[in-house]
GROMACS .gro file of C-alpha atoms in nm:
model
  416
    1UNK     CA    1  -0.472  -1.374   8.365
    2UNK     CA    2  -0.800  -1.279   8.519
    3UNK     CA    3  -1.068  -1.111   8.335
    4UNK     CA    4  -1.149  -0.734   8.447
    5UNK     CA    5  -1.550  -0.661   8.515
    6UNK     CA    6  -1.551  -0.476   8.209
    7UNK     CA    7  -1.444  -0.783   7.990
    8UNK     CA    8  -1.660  -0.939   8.139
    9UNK     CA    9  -1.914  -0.752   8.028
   10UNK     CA   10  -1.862  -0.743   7.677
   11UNK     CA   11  -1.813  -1.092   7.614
   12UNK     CA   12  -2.174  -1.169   7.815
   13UNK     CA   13  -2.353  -0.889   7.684
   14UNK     CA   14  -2.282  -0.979   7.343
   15UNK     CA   15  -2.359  -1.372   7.426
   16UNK     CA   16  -2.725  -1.251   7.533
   17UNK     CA   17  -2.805  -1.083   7.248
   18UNK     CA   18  -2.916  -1.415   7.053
   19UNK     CA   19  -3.208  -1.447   7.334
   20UNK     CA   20  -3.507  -1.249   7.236
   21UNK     CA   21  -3.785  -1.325   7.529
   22UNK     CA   22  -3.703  -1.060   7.726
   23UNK     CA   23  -3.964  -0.786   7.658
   24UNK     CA   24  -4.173  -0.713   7.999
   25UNK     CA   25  -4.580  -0.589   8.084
   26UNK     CA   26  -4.755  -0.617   8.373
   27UNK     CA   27  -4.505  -0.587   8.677
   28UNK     CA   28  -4.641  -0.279   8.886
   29UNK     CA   29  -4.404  -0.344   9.119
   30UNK     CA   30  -4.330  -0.021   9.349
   31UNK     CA   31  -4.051   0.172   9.502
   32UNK     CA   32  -4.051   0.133   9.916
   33UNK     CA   33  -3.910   0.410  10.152
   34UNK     CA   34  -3.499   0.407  10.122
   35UNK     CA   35  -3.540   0.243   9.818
   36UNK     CA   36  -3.399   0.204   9.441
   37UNK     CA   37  -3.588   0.160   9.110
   38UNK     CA   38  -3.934   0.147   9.038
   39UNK     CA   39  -4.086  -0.087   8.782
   40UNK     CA   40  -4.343   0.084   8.542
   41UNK     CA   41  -4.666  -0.091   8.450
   42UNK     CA   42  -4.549  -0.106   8.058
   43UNK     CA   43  -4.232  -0.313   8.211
   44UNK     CA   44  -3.836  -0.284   8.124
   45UNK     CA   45  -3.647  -0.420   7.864
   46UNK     CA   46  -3.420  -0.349   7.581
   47UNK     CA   47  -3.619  -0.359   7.294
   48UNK     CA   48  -4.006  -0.150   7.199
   49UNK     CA   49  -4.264  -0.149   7.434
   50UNK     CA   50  -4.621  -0.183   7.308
   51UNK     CA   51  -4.685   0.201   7.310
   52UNK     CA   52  -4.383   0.235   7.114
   53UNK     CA   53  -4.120   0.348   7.367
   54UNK     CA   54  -3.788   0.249   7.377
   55UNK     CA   55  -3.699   0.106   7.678
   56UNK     CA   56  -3.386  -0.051   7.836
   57UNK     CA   57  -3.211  -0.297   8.093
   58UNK     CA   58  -2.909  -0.467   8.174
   59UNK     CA   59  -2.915  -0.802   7.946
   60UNK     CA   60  -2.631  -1.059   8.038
   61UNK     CA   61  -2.546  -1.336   8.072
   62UNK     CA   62  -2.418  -1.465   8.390
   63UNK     CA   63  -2.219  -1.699   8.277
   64UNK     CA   64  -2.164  -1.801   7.861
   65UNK     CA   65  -1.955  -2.159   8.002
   66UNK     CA   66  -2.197  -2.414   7.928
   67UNK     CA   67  -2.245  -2.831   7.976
   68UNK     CA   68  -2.486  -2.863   7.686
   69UNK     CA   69  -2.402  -2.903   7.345
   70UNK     CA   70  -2.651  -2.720   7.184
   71UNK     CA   71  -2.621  -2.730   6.815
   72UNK     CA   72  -2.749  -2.384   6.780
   73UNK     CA   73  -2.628  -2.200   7.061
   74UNK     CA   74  -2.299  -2.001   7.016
   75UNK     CA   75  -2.241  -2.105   7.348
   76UNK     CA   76  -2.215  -2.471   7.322
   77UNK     CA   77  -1.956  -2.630   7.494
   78UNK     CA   78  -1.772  -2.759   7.191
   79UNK     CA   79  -1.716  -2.419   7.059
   80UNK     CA   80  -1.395  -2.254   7.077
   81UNK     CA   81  -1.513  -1.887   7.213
   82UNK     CA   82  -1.381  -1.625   7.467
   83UNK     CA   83  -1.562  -1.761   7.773
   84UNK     CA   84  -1.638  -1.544   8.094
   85UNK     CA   85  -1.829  -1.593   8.468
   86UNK     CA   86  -1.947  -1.293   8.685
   87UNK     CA   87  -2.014  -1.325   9.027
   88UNK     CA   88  -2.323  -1.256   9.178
   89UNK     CA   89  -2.140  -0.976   9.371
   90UNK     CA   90  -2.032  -0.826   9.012
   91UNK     CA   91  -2.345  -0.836   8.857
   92UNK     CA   92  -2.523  -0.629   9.156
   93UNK     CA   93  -2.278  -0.396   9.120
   94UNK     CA   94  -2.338  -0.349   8.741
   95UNK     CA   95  -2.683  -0.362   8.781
   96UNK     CA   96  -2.673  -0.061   9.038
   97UNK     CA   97  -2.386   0.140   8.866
   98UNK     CA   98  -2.622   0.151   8.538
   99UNK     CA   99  -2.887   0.246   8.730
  100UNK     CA  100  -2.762   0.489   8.867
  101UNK     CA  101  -2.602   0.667   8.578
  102UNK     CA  102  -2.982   0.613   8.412
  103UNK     CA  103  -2.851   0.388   8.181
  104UNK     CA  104  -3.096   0.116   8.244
  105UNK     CA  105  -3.453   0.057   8.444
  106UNK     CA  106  -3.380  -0.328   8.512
  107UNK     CA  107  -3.207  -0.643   8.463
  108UNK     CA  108  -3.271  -0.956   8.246
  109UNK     CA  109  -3.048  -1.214   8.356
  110UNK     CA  110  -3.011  -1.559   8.137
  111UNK     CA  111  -2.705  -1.798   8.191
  112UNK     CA  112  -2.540  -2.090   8.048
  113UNK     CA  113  -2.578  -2.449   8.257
  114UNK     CA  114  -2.260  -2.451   8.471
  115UNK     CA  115  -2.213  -2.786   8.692
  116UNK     CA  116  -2.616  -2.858   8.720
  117UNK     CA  117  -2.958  -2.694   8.660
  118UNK     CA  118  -2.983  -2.626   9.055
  119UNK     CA  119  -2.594  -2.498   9.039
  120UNK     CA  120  -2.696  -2.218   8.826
  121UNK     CA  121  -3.041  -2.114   8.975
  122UNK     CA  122  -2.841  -2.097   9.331
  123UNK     CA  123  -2.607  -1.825   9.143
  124UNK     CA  124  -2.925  -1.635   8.943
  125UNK     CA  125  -3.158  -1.629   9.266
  126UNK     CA  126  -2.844  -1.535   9.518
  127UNK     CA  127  -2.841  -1.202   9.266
  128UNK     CA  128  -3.169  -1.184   9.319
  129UNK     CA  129  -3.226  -1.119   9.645
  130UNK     CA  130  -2.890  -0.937   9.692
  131UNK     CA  131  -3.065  -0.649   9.468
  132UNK     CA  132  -3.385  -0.681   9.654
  133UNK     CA  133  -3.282  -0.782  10.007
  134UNK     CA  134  -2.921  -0.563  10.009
  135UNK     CA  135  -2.966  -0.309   9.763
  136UNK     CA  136  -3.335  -0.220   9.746
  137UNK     CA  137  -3.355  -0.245   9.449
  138UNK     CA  138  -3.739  -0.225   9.324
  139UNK     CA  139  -3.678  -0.199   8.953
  140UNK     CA  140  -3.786  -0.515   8.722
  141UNK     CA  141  -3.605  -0.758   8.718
  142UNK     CA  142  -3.643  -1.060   8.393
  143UNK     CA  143  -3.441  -1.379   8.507
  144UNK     CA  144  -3.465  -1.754   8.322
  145UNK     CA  145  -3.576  -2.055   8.512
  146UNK     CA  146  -3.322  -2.331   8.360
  147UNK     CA  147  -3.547  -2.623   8.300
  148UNK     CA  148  -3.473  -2.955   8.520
  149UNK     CA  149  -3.401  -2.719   8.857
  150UNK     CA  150  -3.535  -2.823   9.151
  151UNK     CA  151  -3.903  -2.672   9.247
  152UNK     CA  152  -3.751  -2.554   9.594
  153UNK     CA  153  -3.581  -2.315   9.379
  154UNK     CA  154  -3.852  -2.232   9.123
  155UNK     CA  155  -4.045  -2.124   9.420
  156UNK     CA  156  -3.767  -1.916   9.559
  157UNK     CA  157  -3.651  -1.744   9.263
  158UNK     CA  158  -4.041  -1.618   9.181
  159UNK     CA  159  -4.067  -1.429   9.517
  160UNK     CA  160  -3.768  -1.201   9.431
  161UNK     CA  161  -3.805  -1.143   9.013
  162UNK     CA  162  -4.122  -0.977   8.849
  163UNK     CA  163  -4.115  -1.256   8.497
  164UNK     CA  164  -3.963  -1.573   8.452
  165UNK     CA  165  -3.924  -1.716   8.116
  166UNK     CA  166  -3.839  -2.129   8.060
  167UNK     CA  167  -3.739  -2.145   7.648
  168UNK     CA  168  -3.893  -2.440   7.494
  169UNK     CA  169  -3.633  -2.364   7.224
  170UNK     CA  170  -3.815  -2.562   6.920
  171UNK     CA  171  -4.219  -2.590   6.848
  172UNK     CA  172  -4.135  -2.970   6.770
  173UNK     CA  173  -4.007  -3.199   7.098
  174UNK     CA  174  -3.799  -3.430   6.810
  175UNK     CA  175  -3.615  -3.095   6.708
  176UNK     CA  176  -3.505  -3.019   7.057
  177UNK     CA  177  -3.416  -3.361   7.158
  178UNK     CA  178  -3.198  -3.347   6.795
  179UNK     CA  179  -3.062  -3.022   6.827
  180UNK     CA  180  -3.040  -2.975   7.217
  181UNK     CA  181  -2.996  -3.408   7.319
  182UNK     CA  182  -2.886  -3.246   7.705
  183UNK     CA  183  -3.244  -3.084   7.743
  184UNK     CA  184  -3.544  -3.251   7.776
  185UNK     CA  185  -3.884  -3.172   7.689
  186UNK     CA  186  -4.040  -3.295   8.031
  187UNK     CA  187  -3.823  -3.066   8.222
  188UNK     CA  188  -3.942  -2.767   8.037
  189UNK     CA  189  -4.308  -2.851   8.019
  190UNK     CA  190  -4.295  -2.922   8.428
  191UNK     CA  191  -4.083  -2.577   8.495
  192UNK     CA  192  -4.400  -2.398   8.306
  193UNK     CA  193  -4.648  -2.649   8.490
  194UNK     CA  194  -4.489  -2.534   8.804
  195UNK     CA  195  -4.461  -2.192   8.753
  196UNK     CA  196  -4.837  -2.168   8.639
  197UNK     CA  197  -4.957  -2.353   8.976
  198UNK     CA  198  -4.757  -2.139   9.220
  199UNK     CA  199  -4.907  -1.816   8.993
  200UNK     CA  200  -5.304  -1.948   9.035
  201UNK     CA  201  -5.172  -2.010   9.408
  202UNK     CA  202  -5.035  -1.689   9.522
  203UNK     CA  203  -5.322  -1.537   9.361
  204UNK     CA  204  -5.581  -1.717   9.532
  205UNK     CA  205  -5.327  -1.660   9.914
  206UNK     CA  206  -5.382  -1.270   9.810
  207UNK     CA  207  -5.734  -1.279   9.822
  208UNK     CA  208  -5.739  -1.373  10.172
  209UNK     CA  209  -5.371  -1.233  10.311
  210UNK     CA  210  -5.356  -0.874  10.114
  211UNK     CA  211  -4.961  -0.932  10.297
  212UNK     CA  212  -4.895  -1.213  10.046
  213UNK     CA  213  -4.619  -1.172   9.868
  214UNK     CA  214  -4.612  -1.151   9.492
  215UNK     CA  215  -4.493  -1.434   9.303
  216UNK     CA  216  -4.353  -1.331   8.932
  217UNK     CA  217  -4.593  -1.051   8.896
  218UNK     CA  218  -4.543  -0.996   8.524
  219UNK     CA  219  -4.575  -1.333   8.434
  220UNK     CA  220  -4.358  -1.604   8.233
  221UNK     CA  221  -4.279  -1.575   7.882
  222UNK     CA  222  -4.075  -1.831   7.666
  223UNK     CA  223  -3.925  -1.847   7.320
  224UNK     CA  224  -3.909  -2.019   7.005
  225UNK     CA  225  -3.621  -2.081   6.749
  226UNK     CA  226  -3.733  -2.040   6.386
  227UNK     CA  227  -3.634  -2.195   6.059
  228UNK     CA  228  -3.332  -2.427   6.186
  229UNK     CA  229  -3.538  -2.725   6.205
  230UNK     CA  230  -3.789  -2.723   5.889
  231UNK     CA  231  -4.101  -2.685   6.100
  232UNK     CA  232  -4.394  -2.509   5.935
  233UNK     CA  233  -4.557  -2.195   6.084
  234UNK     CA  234  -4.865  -2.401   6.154
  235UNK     CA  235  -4.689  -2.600   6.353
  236UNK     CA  236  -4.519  -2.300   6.524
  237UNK     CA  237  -4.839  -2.128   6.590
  238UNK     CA  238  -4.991  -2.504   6.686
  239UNK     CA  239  -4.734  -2.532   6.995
  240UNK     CA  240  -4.795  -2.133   7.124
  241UNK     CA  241  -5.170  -2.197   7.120
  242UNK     CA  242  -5.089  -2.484   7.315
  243UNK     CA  243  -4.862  -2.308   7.545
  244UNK     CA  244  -5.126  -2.008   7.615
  245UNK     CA  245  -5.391  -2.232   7.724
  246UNK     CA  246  -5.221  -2.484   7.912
  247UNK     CA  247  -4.978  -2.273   8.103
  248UNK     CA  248  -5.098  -1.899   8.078
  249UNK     CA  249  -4.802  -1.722   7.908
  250UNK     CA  250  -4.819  -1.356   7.893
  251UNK     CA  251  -4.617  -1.382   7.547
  252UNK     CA  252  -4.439  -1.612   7.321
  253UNK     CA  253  -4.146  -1.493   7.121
  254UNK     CA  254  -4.027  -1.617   6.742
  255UNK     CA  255  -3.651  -1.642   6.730
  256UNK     CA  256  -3.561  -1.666   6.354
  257UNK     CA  257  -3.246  -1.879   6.345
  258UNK     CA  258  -2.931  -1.700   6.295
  259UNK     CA  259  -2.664  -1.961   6.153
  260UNK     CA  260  -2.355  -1.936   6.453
  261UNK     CA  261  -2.255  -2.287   6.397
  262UNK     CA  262  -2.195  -2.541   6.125
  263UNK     CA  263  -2.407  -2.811   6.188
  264UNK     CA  264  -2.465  -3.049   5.895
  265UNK     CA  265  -2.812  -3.156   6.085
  266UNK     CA  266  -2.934  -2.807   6.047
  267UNK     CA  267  -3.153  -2.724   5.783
  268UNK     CA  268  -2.986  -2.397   5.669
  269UNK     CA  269  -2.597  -2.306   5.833
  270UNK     CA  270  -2.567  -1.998   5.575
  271UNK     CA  271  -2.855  -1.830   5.544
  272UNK     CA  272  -3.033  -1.617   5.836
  273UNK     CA  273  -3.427  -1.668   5.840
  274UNK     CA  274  -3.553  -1.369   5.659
  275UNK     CA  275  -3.689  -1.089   5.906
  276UNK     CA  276  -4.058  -1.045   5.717
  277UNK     CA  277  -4.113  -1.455   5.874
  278UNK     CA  278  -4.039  -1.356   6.208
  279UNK     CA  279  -4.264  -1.036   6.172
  280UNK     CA  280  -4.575  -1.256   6.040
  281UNK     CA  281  -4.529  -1.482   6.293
  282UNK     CA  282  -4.580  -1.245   6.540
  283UNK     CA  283  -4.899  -1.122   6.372
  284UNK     CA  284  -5.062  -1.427   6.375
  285UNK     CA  285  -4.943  -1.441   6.721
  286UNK     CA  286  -5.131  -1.113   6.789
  287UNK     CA  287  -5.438  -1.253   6.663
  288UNK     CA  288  -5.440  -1.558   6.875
  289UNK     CA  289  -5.362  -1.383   7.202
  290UNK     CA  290  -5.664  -1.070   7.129
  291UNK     CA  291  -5.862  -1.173   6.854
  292UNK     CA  292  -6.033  -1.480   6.935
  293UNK     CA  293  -5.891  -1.693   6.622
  294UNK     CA  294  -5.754  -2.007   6.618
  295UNK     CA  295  -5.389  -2.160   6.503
  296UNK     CA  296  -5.595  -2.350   6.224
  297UNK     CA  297  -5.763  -2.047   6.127
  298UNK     CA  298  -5.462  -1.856   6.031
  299UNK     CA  299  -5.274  -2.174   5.848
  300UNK     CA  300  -5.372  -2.572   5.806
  301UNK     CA  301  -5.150  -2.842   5.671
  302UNK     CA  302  -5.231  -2.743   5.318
  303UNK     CA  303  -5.124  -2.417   5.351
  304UNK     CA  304  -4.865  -2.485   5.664
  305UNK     CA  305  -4.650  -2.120   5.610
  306UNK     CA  306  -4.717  -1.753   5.669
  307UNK     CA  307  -4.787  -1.521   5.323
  308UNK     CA  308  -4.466  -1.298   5.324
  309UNK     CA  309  -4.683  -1.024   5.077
  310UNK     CA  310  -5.026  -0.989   5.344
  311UNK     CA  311  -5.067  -0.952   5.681
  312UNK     CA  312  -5.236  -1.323   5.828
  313UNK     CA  313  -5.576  -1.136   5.912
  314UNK     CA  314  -5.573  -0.979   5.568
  315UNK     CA  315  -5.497  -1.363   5.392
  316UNK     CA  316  -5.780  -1.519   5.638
  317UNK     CA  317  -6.026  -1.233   5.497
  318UNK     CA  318  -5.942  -1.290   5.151
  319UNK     CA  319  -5.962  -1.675   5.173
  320UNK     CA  320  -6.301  -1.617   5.382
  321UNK     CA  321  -6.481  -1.411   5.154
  322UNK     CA  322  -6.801  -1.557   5.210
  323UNK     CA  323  -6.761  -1.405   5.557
  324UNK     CA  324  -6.772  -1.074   5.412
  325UNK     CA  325  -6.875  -0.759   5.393
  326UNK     CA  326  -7.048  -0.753   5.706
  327UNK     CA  327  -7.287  -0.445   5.818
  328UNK     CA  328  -7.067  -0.204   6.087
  329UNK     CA  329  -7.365  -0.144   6.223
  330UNK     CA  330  -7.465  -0.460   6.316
  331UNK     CA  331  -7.224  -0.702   6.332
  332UNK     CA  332  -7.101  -0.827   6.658
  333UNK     CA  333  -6.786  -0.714   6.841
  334UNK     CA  334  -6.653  -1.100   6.764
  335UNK     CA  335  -6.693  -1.036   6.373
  336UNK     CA  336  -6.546  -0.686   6.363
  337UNK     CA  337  -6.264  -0.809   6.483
  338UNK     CA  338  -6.219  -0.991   6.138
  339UNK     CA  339  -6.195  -0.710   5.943
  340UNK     CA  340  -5.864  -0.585   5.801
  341UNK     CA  341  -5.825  -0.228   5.914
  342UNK     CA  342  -6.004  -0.280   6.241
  343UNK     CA  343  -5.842  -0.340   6.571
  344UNK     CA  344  -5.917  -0.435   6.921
  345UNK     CA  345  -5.985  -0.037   7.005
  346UNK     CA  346  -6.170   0.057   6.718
  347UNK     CA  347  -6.416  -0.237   6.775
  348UNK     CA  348  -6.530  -0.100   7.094
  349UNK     CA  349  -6.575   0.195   6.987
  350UNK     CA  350  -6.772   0.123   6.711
  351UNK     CA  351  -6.988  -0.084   6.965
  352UNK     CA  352  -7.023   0.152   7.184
  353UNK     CA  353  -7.076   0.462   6.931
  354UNK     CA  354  -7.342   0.279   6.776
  355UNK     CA  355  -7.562   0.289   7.105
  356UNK     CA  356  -7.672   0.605   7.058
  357UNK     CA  357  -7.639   0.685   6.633
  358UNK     CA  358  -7.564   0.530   6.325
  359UNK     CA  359  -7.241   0.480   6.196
  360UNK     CA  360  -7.164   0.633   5.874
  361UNK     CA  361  -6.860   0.625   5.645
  362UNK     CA  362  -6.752   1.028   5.762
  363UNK     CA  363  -6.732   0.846   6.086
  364UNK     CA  364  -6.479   0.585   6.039
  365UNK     CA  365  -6.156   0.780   6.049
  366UNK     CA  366  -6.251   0.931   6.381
  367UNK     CA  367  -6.282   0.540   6.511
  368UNK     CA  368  -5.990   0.485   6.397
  369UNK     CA  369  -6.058   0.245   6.128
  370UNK     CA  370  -5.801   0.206   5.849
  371UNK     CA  371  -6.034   0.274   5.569
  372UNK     CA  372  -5.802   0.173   5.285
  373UNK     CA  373  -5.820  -0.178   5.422
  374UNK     CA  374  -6.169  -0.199   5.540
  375UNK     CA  375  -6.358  -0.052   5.254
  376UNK     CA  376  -6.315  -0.397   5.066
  377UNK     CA  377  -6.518  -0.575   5.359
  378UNK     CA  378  -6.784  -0.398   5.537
  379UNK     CA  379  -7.096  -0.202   5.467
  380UNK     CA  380  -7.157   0.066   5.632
  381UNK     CA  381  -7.526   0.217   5.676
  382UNK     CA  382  -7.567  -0.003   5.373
  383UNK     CA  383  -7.301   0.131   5.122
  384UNK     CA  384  -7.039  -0.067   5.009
  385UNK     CA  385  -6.724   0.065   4.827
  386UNK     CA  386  -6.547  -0.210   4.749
  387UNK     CA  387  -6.515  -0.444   4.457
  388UNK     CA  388  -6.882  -0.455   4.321
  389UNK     CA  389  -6.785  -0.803   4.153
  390UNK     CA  390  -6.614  -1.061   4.372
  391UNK     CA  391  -6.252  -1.098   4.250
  392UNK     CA  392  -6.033  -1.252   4.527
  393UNK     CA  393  -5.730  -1.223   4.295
  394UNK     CA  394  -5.845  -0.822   4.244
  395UNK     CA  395  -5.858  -0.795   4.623
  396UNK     CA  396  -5.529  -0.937   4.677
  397UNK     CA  397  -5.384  -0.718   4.448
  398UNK     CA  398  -5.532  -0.432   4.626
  399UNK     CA  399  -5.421  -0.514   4.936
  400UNK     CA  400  -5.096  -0.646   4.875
  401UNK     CA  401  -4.991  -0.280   4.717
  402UNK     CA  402  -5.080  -0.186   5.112
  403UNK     CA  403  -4.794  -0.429   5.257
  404UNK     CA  404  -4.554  -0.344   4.960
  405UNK     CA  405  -4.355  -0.022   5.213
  406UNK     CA  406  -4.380  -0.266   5.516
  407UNK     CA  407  -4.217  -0.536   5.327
  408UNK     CA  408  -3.981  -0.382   5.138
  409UNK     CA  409  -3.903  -0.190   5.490
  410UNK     CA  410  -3.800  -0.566   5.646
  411UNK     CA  411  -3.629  -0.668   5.355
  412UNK     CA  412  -3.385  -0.413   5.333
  413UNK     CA  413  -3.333  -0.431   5.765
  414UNK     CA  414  -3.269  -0.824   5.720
  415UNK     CA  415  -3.009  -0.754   5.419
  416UNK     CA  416  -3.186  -0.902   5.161
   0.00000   0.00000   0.00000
């Protein structure tokens, strides 16, 4: 008996949710006379934006049949699950019907591998350009590239979608070819190598045709399981440093490992990788991508894992206290950027306040400097209110009393 749209629906929607890189920035795609949707600068997708909006698409799978035996994925082929397939006609539909009824702003597509790499991406891009072509449809649109397709097709599907994402899966090639033996690690490094080239190239057509058309406008993102494999957070930060420089990702994102499957080669099948790892990981993330440190920086192979009590800025200050306190006043933008309590916004504006008067402690809240935090490293017109006596133990103390509501916050979200 055949499977109504609705069915359908459920069993793929609930198959996506495991895949986490679907966030979106940057797409300014806009709407065209006669036409449908409109992709915002912060992007579409069903999770927070960076302003702190809740925002929402269509996330499904295509299809959760599958030829690889991936010993993580719910969706391997050995497993005995309620399987489902929707057309490209069907998902057009859907996408359109939500949009209509303002349910969602876009679609992220993903798909298990059915007959070939090049089988699938015929399916994904054919809904693709029926929503573009057909429909009109100018919202965002999030589809993955399955590694191993073709490049014909890489270079089709990136004139019709606004990001791409190609999941590397594990930070460690031997994990995936353990864990995942039907992917390989070439095919997922030349997908990204691809995608990266055809992104410096359309850039570079644009300058001289302004008629050019856009090739994945938001960028490609990619993802990263976490804690199934007994890598170390150095090593996980290692690889996205990695992928940043050599193939311009607008973001990576840290899966933790939810155990779907008994697998006696995986390091925990019981026990879900608590929520507070994830949420450091992204943190020292955030300080990679905007404030100029580096993966060893953060974490070395004597200290290989992420504190789950501070913050990784917070730990870096603490173990650098020779670094500190530096003068607001005087310190460079590069250096502010150190200090616990001050961001990327408050920097500047401490640089450029400080122009035309001197900084002084009344000041600080109105820069938007967490004071609680920074007190224990700066100066400020020459006052210090810190420690008087160095005490990195004492200042860990301190600070960790600062993380206790965060922590306890992920703790109790994660179920421990």
């Amino acid at each position: 008996m055949s499977k109504s749209i609705e069915e359908k629906l459920r069993i793929l929607s609930d198959a996506a949710k495991y895949d986490v890189s679907c966030s979106s920035s940057g797409s300014s795609r806009k709407n065209t006379n006669n036409g449908l949707g409109n992709a915002a600068i912060n992007g579409i997708c069903h999770s927070w934006s960076a302003d702190g909006r809740c925002i929402s698409l269509l996330k499904i799978l295509m299809t959760n049949y599958c030829i690889y035996d991936c010993k993580y994925c719910i969706n391997r082929k050995d497993n005995d699950i309620e399987r489902a397939i929707l057309t490209p006609d069907e998902i057009v539909k859907l996408t359109i019907n939500f949009y209509r009824r303002n349910y969602i702003e876009g679609l992220f597509l993903s798909s298990g591998i059915i007959k070939s790499a090049d089988y699938t991406m015929e399916l994904m891009i054919a809904v693709a350009k029926k929503l573009r072509l057909e429909e009109k449809f100018n919202g965002y649109i999030h589809m993955k590239v399955i590694p191993g397709a073709s490049r014909q097709l890489i270079n089709e599907i990136g004139l019709y979608v606004d990001r791409v994402s190609v999941n590397i899966e594990f930070a460690e090639n031997t994990a995936l070819k353990l864990f995942a033996p039907d992917k390989k690690p070439t095919d997922i490094s030349t997908s990204m190598g691809l995608i990266r080239k055809n992104m410096i190239e359309n850039a570079e057509d644009k300058k001289i045709f302004k008629s050019t058309p856009s090739f994945i406008p938001a960028g490609q993102t990619t993802q990263m399981i976490i804690g199934a494999s007994g890598e170390s957070d150095y090593a996980i930060l290692s690889r996205s440093e990695n992928l940043y420089k050599n193939f311009d990702l607008k973001r990576v994102y840290y899966s933790g490992y939810i155990p779907v499957n008994k697998s006696g080669i995986l390091v925990s099948t019981e026990q879900a990788v608590p929520m507070i790892r994830e949420h450091r990981l992204y943190q020292a993330d955030w300080l990679l991508r905007f404030y100029d440190f580096k993966a060893d920086e953060i974490l070395d192979e004597k200290d290989p894992f992420v504190d789950p009590l501070l913050d990784p800025k917070t730990n870096w200050a603490i173990k650098n206290s020779h670094f500190f306190p530096i003068e607001i006043n005087k310190a460079s933008y590069k250096d502010l950027l150190r200090v616990p309590g001050i961001g990327v916004t408050s920097a500047k504006r401490i640089v450029m306040t400080r122009k035309y008067s001197t900084i002084r402690y009344e000041h600080l809240k109105k820069l938007g400097i967490v004071i609680k935090r920074a007190k224990y490293f700066i100066t400020v017109n020459g006052e210090f209110l810190g420690f008087k006596k160095e005490n990195p133990e004492l200042l860990r103390n301190a600070l960790m009393e600062k993380e206790k509501m965060v922590t306890e916050q992920l703790r109790l979200f994660n179920g421990l």
